[in-house]
Short mmCIF file of C-alpha atoms in Angstrom, two decimals:
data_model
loop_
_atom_site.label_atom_id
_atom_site.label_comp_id
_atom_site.label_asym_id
_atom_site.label_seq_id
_atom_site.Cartn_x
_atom_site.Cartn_y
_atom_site.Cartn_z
CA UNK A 1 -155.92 52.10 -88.72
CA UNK A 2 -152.55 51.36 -87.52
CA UNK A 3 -151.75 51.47 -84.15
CA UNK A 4 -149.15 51.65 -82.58
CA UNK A 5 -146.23 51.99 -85.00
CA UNK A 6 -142.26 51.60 -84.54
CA UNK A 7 -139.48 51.89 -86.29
CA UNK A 8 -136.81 50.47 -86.86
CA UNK A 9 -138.24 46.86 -86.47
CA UNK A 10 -134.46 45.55 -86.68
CA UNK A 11 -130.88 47.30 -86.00
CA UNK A 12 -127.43 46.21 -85.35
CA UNK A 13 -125.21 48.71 -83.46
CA UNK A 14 -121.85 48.54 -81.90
CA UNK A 15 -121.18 48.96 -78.04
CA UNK A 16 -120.74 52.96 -77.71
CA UNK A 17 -123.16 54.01 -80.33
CA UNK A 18 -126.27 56.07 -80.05
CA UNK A 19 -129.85 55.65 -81.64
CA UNK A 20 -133.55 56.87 -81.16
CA UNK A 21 -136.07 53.96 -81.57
CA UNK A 22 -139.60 55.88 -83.08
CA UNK A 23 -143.04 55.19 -81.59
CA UNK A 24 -146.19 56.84 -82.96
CA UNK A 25 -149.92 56.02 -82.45
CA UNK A 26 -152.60 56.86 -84.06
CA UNK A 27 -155.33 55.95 -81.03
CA UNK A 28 -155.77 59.37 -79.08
CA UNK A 29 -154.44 57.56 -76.61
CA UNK A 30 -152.94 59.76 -73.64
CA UNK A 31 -150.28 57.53 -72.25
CA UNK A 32 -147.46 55.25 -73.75
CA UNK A 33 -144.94 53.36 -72.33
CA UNK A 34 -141.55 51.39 -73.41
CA UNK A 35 -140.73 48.15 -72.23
CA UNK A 36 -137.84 45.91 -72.62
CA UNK A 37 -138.18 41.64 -73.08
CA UNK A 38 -135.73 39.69 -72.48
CA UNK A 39 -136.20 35.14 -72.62
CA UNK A 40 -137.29 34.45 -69.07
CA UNK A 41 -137.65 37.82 -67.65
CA UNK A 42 -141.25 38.60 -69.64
CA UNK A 43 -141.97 42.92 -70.00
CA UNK A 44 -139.90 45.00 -68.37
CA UNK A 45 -140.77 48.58 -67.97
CA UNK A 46 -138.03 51.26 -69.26
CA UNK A 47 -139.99 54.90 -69.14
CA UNK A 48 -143.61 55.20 -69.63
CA UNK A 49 -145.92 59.20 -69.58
CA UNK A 50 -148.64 59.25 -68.13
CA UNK A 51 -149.64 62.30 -70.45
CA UNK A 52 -148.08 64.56 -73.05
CA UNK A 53 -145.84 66.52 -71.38
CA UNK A 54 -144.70 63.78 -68.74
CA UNK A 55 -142.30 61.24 -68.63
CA UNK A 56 -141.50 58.48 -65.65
CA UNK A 57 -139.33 56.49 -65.01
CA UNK A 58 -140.20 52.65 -64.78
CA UNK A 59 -138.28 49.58 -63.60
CA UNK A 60 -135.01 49.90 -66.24
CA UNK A 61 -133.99 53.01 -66.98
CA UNK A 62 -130.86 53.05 -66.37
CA UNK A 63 -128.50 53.80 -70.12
CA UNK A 64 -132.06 54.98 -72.07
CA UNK A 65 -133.88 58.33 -72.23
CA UNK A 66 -137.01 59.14 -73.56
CA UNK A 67 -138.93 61.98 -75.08
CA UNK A 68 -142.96 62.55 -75.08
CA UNK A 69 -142.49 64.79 -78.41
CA UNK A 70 -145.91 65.35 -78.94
CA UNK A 71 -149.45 62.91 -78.25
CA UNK A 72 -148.87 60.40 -80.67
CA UNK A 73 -145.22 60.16 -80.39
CA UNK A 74 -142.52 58.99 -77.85
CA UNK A 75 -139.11 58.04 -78.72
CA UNK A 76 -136.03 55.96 -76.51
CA UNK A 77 -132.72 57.05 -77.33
CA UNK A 78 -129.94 55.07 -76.23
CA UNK A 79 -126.76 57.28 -75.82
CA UNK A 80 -123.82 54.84 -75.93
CA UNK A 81 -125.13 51.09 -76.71
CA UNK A 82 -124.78 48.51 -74.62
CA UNK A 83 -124.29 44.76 -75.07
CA UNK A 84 -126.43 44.22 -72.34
CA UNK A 85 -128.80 46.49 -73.93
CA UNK A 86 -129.44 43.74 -76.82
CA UNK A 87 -133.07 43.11 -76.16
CA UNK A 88 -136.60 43.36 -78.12
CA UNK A 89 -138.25 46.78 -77.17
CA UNK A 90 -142.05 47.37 -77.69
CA UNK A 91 -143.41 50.71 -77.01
CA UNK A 92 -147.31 50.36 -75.85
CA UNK A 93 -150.11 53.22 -75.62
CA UNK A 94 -153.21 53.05 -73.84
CA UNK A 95 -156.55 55.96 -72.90
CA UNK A 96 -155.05 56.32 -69.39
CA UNK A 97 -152.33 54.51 -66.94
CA UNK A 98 -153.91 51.25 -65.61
CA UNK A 99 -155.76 50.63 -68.53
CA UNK A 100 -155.21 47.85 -71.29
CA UNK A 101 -152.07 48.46 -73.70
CA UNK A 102 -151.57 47.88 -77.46
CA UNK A 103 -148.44 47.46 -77.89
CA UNK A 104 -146.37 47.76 -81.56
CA UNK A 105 -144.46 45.36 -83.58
CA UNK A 106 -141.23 46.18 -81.92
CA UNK A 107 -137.86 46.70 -82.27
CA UNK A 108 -135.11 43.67 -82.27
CA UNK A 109 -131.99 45.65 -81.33
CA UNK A 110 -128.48 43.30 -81.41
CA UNK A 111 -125.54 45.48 -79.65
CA UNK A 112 -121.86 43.77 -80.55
CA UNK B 1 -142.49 46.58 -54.95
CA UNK B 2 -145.21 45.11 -56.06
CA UNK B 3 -144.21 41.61 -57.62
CA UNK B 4 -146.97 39.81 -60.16
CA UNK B 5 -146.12 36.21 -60.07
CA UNK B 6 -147.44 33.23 -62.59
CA UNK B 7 -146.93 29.37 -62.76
CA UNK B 8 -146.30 26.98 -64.37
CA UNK B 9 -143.85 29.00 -66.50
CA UNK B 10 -144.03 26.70 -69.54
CA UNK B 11 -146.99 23.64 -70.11
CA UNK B 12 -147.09 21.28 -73.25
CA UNK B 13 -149.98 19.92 -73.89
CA UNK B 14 -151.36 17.22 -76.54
CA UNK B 15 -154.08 19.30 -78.51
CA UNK B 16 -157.40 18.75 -77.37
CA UNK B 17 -156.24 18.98 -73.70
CA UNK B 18 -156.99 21.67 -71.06
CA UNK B 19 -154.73 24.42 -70.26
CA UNK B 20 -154.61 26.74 -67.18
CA UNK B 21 -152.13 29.13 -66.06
CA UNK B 22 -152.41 30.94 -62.86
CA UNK B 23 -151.54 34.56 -61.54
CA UNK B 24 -150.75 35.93 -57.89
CA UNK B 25 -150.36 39.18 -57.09
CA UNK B 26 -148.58 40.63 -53.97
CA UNK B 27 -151.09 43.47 -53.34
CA UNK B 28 -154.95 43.85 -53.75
CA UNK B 29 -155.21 44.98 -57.62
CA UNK B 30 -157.83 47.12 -58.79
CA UNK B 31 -158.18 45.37 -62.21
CA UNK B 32 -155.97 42.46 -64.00
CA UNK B 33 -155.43 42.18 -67.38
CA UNK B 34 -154.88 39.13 -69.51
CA UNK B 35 -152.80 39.19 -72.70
CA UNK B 36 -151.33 36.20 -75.72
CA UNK B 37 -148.31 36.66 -77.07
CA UNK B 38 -148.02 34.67 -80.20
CA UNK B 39 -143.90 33.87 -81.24
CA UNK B 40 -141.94 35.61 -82.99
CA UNK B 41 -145.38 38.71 -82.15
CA UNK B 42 -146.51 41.50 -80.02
CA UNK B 43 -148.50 41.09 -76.53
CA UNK B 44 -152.19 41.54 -77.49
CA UNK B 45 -154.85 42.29 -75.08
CA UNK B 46 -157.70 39.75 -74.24
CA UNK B 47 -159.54 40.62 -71.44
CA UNK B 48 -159.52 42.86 -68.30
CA UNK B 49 -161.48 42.21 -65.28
CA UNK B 50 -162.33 44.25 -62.41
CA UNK B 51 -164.93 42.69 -60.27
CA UNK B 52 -163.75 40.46 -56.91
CA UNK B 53 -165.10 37.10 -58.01
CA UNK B 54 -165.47 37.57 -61.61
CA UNK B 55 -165.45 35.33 -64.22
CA UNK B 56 -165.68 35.99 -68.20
CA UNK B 57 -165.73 33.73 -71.06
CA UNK B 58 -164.47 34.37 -74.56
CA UNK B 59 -165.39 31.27 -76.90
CA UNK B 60 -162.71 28.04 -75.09
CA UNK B 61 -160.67 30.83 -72.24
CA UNK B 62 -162.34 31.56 -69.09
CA UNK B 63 -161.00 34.27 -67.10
CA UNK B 64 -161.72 34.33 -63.23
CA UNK B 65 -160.50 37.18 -60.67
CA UNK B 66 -160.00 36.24 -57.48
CA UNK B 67 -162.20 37.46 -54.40
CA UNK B 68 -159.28 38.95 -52.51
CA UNK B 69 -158.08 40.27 -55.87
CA UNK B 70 -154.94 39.37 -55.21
CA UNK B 71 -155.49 36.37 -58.14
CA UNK B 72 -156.25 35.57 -61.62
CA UNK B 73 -156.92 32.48 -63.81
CA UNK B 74 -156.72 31.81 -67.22
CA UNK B 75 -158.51 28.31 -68.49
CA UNK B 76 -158.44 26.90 -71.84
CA UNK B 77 -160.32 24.28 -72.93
CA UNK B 78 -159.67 22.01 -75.56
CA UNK B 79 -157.06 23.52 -76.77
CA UNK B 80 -155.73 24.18 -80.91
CA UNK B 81 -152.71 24.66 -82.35
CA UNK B 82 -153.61 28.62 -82.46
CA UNK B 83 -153.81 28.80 -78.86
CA UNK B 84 -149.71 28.10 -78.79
CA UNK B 85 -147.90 31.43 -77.21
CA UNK B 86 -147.26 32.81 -74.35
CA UNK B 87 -149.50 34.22 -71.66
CA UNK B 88 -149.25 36.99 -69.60
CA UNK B 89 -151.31 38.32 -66.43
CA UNK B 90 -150.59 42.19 -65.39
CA UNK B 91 -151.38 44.19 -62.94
CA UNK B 92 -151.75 48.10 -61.80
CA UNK B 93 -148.84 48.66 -58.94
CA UNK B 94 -149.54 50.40 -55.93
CA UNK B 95 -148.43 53.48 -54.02
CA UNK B 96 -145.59 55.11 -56.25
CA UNK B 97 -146.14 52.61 -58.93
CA UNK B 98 -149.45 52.86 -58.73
CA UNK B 99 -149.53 54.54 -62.86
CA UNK B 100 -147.57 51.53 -63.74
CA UNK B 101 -148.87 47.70 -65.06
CA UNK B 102 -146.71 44.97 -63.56
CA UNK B 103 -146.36 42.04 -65.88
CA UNK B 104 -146.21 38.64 -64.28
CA UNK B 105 -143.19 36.28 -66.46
CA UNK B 106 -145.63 34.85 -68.55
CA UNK B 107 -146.76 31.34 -69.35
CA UNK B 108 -145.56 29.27 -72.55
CA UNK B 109 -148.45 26.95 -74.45
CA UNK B 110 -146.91 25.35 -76.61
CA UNK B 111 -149.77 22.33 -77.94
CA UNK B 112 -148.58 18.87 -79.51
CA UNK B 113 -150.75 18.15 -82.82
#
């Protein structure tokens, strides 16, 4: 049983390129969220859907979109990279909003 | 907004001590949740609570929830080596964040052998 699953777990880009970071779970689970974390500033909320089909914004979305593609899958794409944007990103799932998250191995994303 | 706040921020303790880290929410919560995130890891749940005044126990944590809910604890006692990471409180928001969790900054264990 594996969870919450992401991919890549590591990537280097350069300021002004684009990537889609994969999240897929295999829980049933109707909701999933991306966060961002950042030393000192703990979980920060980028998108989150509530259910398949929705998508919300959170606290940071500014530079990122998201797609719900199906239920077990939501993607972040970042259109043109950021260095500020150098961060570790987990995406999270959970039965329903409000409820307890399990959240993936995440991504470590360096932008130069 | 809704802010989730916890101190201290970081505590180092000599192994075998007790550990508590505390969490204050702005607004009334319906529920907090408690989750350990180990370095270099991924948060990982450990406990939710929804009762004003409750208090669970899993093996050396105890988890209390405030009567206002509007607080949280989270005690260790005697603590291990494998209780090192960091500790985070969250919250549901309210009102338009209301389908959103609200992660307090965390807490830092780190335990001297």
């Amino acid at each position: 049983n594996a969870g919450v699953t992401q991919t890549p777990k590591f990537q280097v880009l350069k300021t002004g390129q684009s990537m889609t970071l994969q999240c897929a779970q295999d829980m049933n689970h109707n909701s999933m969220y991306w966060y961002r974390q950042d030393p000192g500033m703990g979980l920060r909320l980028i998108y989150y859907s509530a259910s398949e089909g929705t998508t919300d914004k959170g606290e940071v979305p500014n530079g990122y979109n998201v797609s719900r593609l199906n239920k077990r899958e939501f993607s972040l794409r970042l259109e043109s990279a950021a260095p500020s944007q150098t961060s570790v990103y987990f995406c999270a799932s959970s039965i329903r909003t409000n409820q307890p998250q399990h959240f993936g191995d995440g991504t470590r994303l360096s932008i130069l | 907004g809704q802010q989730v706040m916890q101190i201290p921020q970081y505590q180092h303790v000599q192994e075998g001590e007790d550990f508590t880290t505390y969490c204050n929410s702005s607004t009334t919560l319906s529920n907090i949740q408690w989750y350990k995130q180990r370095p270099g890891g991924h948060p990982v749940f450990l406990i939710q609570l929804v009762k004003s005044g409750e208090v669970k126990k899993q093996k050396r944590l105890t988890f209390q929830f405030g009567e206002a809910k509007k607080n949280s604890s989270l005690h260790i006692t005697a603590t291990q080596t494998t209780d090192v990471g960091t500790y985070f409180c969250a919250g549901p928001g309210s009102g338009a964040g209301s389908y959103q969790l609200t992660f307090g900054k965390g807490t830092k264990l780190s335990v001297i052998p």
